[in-house]
Short mmCIF file of C-alpha atoms in Angstrom, two decimals:
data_model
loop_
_atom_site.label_atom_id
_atom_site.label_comp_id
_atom_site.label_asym_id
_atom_site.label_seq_id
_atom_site.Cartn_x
_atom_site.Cartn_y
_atom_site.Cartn_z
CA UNK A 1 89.48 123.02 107.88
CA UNK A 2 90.20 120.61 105.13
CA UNK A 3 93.64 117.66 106.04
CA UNK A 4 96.50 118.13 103.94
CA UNK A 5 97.57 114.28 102.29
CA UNK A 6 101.00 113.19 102.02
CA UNK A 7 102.67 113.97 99.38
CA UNK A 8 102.87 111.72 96.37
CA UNK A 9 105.65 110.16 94.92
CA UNK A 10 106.62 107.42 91.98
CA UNK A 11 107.04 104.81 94.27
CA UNK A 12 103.10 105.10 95.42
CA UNK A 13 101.56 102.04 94.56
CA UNK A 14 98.10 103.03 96.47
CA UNK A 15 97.16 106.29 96.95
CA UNK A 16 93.54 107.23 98.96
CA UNK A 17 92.22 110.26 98.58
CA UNK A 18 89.85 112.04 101.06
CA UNK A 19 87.98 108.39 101.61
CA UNK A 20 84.49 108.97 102.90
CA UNK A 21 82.73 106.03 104.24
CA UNK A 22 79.43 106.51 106.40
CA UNK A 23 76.52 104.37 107.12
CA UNK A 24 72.48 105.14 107.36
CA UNK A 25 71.28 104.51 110.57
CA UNK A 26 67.23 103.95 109.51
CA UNK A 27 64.15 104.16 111.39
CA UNK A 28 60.40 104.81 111.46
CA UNK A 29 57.57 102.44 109.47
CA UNK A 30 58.99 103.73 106.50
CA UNK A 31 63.09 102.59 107.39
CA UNK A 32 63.91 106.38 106.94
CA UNK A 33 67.32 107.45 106.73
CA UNK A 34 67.60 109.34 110.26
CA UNK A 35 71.48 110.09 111.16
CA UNK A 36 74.76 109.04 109.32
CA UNK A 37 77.95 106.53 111.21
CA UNK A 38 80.50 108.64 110.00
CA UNK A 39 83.06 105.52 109.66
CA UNK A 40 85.49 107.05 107.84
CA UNK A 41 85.74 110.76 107.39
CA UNK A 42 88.13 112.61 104.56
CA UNK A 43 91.41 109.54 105.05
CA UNK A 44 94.36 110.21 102.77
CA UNK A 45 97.42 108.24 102.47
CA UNK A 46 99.79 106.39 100.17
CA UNK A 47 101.32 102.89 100.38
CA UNK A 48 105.40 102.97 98.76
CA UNK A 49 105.34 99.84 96.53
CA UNK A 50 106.90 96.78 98.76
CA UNK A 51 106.45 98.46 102.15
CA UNK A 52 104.31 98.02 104.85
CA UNK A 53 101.86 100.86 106.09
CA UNK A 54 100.58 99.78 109.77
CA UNK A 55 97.26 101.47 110.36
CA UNK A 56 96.29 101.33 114.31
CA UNK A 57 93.71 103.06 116.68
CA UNK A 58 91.44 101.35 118.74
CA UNK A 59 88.57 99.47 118.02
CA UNK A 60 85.55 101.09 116.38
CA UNK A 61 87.90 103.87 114.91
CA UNK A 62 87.11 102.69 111.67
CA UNK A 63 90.63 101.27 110.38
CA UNK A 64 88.66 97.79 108.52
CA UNK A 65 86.19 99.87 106.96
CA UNK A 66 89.01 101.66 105.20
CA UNK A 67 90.95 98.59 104.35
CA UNK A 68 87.64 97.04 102.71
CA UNK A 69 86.65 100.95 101.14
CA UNK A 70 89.48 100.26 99.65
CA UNK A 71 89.19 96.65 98.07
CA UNK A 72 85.17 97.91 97.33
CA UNK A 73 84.43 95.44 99.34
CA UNK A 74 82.04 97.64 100.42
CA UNK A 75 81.36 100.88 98.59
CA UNK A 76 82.76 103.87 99.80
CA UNK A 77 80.93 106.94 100.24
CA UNK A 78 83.14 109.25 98.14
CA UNK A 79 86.94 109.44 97.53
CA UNK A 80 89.27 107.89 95.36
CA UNK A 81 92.08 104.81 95.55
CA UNK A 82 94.17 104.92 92.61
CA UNK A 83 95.97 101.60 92.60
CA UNK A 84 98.91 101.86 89.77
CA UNK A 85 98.03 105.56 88.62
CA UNK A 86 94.26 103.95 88.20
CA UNK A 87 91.41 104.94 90.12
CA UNK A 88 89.69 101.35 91.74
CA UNK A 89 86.32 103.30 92.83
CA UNK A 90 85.66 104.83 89.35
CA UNK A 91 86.17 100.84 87.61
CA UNK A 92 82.95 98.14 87.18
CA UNK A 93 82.95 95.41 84.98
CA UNK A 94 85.27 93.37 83.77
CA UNK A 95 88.25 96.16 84.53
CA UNK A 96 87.59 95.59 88.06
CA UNK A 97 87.69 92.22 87.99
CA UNK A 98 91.18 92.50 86.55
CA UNK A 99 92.82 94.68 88.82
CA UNK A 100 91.03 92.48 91.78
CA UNK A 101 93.75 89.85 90.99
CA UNK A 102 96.41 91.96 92.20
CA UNK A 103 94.57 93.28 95.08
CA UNK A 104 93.90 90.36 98.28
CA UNK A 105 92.86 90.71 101.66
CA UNK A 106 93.12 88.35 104.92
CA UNK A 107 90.32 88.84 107.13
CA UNK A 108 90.70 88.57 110.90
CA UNK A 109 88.82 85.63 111.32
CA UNK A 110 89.78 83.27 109.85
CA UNK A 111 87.23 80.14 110.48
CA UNK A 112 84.52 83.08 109.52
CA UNK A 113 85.89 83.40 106.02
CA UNK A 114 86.31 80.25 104.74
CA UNK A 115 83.62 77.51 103.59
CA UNK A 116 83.32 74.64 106.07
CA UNK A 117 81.68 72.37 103.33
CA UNK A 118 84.76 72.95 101.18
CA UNK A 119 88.05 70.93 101.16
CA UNK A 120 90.67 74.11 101.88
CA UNK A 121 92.58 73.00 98.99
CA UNK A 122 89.31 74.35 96.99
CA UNK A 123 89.54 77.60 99.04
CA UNK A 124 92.61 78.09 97.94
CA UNK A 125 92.02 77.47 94.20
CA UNK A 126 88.87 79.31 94.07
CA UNK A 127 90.25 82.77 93.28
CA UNK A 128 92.35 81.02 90.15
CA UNK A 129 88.84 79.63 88.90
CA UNK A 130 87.88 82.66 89.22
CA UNK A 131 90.19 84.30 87.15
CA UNK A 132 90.75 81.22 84.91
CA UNK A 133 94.13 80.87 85.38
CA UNK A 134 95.89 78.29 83.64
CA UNK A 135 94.63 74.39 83.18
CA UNK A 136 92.85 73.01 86.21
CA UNK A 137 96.38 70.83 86.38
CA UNK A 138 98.34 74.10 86.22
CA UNK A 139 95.68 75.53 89.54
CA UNK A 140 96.37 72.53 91.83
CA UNK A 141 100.10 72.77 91.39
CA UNK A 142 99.72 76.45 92.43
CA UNK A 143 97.68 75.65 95.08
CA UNK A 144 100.23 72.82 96.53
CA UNK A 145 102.97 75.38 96.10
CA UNK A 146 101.39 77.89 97.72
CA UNK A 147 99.99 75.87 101.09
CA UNK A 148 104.00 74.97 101.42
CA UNK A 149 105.01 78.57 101.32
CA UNK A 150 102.78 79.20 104.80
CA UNK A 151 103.84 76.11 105.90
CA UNK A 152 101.32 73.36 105.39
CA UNK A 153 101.86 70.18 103.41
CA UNK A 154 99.71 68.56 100.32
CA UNK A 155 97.33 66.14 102.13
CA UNK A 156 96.58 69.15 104.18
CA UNK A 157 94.36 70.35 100.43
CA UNK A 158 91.48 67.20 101.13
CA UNK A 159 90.71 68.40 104.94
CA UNK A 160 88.13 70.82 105.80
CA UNK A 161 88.73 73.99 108.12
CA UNK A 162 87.08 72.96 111.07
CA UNK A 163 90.06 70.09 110.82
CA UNK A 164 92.86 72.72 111.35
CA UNK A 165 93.71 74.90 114.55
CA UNK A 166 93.39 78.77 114.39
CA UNK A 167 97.13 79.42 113.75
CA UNK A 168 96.62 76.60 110.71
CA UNK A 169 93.61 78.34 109.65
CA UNK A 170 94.93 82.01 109.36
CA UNK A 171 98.16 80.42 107.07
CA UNK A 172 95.36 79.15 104.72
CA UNK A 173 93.87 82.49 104.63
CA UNK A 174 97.22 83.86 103.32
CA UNK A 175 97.47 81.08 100.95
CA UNK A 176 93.81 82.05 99.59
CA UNK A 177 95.11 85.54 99.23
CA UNK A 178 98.69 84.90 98.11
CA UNK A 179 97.11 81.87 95.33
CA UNK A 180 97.00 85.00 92.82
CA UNK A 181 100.53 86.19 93.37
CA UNK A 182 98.90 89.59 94.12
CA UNK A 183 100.92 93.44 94.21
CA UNK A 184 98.86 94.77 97.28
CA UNK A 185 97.35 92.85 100.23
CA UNK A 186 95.33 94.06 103.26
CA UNK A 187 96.06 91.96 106.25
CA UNK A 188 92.80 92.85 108.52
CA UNK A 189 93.78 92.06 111.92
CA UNK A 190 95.33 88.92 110.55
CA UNK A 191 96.93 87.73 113.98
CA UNK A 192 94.66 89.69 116.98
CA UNK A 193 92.47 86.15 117.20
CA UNK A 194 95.95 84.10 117.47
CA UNK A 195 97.92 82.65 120.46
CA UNK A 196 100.91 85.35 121.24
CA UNK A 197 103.11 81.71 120.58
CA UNK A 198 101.62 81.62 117.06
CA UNK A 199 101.27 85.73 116.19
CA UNK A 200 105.16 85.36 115.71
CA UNK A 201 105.10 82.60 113.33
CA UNK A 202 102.38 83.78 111.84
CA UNK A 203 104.43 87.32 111.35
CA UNK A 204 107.29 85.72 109.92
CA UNK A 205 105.48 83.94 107.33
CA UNK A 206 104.00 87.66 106.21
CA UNK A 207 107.48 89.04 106.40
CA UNK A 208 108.92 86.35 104.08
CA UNK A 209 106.69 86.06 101.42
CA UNK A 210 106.85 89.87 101.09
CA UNK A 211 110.22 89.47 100.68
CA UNK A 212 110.29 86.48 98.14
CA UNK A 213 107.18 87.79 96.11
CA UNK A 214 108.14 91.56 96.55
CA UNK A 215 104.32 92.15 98.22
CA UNK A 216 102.67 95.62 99.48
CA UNK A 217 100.77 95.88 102.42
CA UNK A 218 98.67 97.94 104.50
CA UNK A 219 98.62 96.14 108.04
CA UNK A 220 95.64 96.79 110.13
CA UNK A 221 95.92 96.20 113.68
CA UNK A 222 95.40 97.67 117.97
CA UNK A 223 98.46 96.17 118.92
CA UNK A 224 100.88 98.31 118.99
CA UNK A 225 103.79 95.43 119.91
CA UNK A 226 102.93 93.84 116.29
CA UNK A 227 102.78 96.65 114.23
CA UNK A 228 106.28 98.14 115.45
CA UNK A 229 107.69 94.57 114.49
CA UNK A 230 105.68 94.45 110.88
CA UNK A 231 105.85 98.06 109.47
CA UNK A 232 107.76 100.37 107.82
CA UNK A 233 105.36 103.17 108.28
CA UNK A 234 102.82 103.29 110.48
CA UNK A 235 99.12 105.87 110.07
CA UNK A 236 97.57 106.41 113.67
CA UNK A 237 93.65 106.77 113.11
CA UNK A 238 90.65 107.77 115.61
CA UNK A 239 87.37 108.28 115.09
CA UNK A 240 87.36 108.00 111.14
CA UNK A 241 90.53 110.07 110.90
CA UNK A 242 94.22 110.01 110.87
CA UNK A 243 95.85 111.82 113.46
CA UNK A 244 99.30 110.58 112.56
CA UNK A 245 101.15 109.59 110.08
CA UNK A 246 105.28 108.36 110.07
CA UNK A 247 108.28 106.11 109.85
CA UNK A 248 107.74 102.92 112.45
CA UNK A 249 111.02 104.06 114.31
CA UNK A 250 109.94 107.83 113.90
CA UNK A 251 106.69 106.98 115.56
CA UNK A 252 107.54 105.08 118.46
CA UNK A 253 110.79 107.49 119.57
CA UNK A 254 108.70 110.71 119.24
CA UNK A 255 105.14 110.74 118.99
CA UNK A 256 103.56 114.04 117.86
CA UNK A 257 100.38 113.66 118.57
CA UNK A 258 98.41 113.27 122.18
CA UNK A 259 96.20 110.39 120.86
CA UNK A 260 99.55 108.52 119.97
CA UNK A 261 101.33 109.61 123.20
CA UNK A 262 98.84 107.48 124.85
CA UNK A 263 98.91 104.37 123.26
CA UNK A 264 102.29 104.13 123.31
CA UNK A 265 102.11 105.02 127.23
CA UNK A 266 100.10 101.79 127.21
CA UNK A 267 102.65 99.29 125.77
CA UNK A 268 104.48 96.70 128.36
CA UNK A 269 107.60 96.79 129.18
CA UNK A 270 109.42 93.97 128.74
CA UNK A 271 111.60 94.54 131.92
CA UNK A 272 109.62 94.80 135.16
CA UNK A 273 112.25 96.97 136.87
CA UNK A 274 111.06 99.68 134.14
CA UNK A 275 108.05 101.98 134.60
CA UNK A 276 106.16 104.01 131.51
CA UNK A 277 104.62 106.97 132.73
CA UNK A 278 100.61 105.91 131.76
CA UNK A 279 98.58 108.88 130.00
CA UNK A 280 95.29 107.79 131.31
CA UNK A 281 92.46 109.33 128.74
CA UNK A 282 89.16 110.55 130.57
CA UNK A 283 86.25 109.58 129.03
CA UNK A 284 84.75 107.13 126.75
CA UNK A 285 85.56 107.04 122.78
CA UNK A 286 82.45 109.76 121.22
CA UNK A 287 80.18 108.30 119.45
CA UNK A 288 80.86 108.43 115.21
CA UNK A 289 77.22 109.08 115.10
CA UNK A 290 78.19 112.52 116.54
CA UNK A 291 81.46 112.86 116.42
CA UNK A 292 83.10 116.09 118.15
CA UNK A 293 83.63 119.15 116.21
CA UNK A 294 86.77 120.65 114.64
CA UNK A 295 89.58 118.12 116.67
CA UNK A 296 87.54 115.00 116.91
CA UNK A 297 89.76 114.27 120.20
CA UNK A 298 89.79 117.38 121.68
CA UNK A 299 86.97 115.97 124.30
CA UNK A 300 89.75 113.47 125.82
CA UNK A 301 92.73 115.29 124.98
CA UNK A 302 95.16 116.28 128.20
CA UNK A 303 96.43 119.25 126.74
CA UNK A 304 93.47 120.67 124.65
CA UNK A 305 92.60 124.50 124.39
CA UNK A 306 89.81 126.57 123.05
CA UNK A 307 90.58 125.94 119.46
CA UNK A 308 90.58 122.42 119.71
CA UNK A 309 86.48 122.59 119.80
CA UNK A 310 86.88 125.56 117.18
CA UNK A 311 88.90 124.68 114.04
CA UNK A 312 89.37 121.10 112.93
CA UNK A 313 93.70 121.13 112.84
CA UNK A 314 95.24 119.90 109.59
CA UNK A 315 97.06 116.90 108.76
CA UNK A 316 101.03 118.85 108.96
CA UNK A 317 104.22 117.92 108.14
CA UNK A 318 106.31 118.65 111.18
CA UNK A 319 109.40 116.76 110.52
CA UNK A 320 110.70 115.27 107.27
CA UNK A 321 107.65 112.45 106.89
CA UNK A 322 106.15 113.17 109.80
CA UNK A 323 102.51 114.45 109.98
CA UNK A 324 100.81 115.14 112.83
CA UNK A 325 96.86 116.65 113.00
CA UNK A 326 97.49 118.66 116.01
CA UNK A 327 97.20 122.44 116.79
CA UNK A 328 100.18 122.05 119.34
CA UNK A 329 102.50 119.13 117.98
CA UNK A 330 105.35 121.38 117.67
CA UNK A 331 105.66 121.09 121.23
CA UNK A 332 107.03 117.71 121.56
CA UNK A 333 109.23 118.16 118.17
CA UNK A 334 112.52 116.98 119.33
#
């Protein structure tokens, strides 16, 4: 059975539609194409224009490769990701290099991503070379002004990354994607390789300038503790699908869906007199080179029945913006 997508509205300012992403596995003399990593299967979802939209699962569940499907940072499969009524995956040329400008991403590592030969302050300017904006004076003031909005100063521009600390390094990554003065932004993981004392600072700094610039993102992350304090919404994906898909405060008082039930069983408490009852889920994560039929977690799931294994359940609106891809949701509808 096909998933239903969320409804669209004028406030969209990304919209994915059934987003296919799979990989050749290859082998033989010949490097013949022998099975498929089905990555990400038939994702659908809109991002409101200055919100947040936390996307979670665990790891392997393919939440990056959507993020980067989406930048064509890699290619996707098939789909589409109108950005601004425009469709990103049908552009080349010059077109896409336009609409690139208002599209950034932070990448989880942040020592990974950025040249150690190269001064940061160069990082930072690199996209405006790119894009020739302004007069090479006109660059470096943007760049200056931009490493003191994350909260570094100007001699900080002539040191090189392996000069800064993680926390330091991850604010130059924003700087490198906020240098453009981008619409959209996907923050990949941006604080899971951060110090729980610098996540928080780090955070703030994302929840300011999206205030003072008016900035969109789609927040990808495992921890459940961040994402509740960063989104608005949040999408709930496993194994190359989205399972569920609501407000932040909708999400975390009444989960609809088993796979969500469990993570949130998972989350500390922060006072020890308190006990969560733990959903435990049997089993290791299936592999997305064979994914299970019809409900994809119907091989873990605590409460699953013969359809589960029989009919793939849709993507349904069980509560005003709440969807759930469930055969049996409507039993925890409060």
């Amino acid at each position: 059975m096909s998933t239903a997508k969320e409804p669209s509205t004028q406030d969209d300012l990304v919209k994915v539609e059934r987003l296919v992403k799979y990989f050749p596995v290859r082998a033989g003399l010949m490097k013949r194409i022998v099975n498929w990593v089905k990555a990400v299967d038939n994702v659908s979802f809109n991002v409101r224009a200055g919100e947040t939209l936390g996307l979670v699962g665990e790891s392997g569940c393919g939440k990056t490769t959507v993020g980067r499907a989406m930048l064509r940072l890699i290619e996707p499969t098939s789909g589409s990701m109108h950005f601004q009524g425009r469709d990103v995956l049908a552009m080349n040329g010059e077109e896409l290099k336009r609409v690139r400008r208002d599209m950034q991403i932070i990448f989880q590592d942040p020592f990974a991503s950025l040249d150690p030969r190269v001064p940061i302050g160069e990082s930072v300017m690199e996209g405006l070379h790119i894009h020739r904006v302004g007069t090479p004076k006109e660059r470096f003031d943007i760049m200056l002004d931009t490493l003191k909005k994350v909260g570094l100063e100007e001699y900080h521009a002539r040191r090189y990354p392996h000069e800064f600390s993680g926390g330091q390094r991850q604010r130059i990554g924003i700087a490198r994607a906020l240098a453009l003065r981008p619409k959209f932004i996907v923050c990949d993981e941006p604080v899971s390789a951060l110090d729980v004392s610098i996540q928080s600072q780090v955070l703030n700094i994302l929840k300011d300038l999206q205030a003072e610039f008016g900035l969109t993102y789609l927040f990808i992350a495992h921890n459940l503790s961040v994402v509740e304090h960063i989104s608005d919404r949040v999408a709930v994906m496993y194994l190359g699908k989205i399972v569920e898909l609501t407000s932040r405060s909708e999400l975390y008082l009444n989960p609809l869906h088993p796979y969500t039930q469990a993570l949130m069983s998972a989350i500390p408490l922060a006072d020890p007199k308190l006990k969560r009852k733990r959903i435990v889920l049997q089993g290791e994560v299936p592999s997305p080179l064979n994914p299970p039929t019809a409900c994809r977690f119907h091989t873990r799931c605590p409460i699953a029945e013969k359809i589960c294994s029989q009919e793939e359940p849709p993507l349904r609106e069980l509560k005003p913006g709440h969807f759930s891809a469930c055969h049996f949701s409507e039993r925890f509808v409060q």
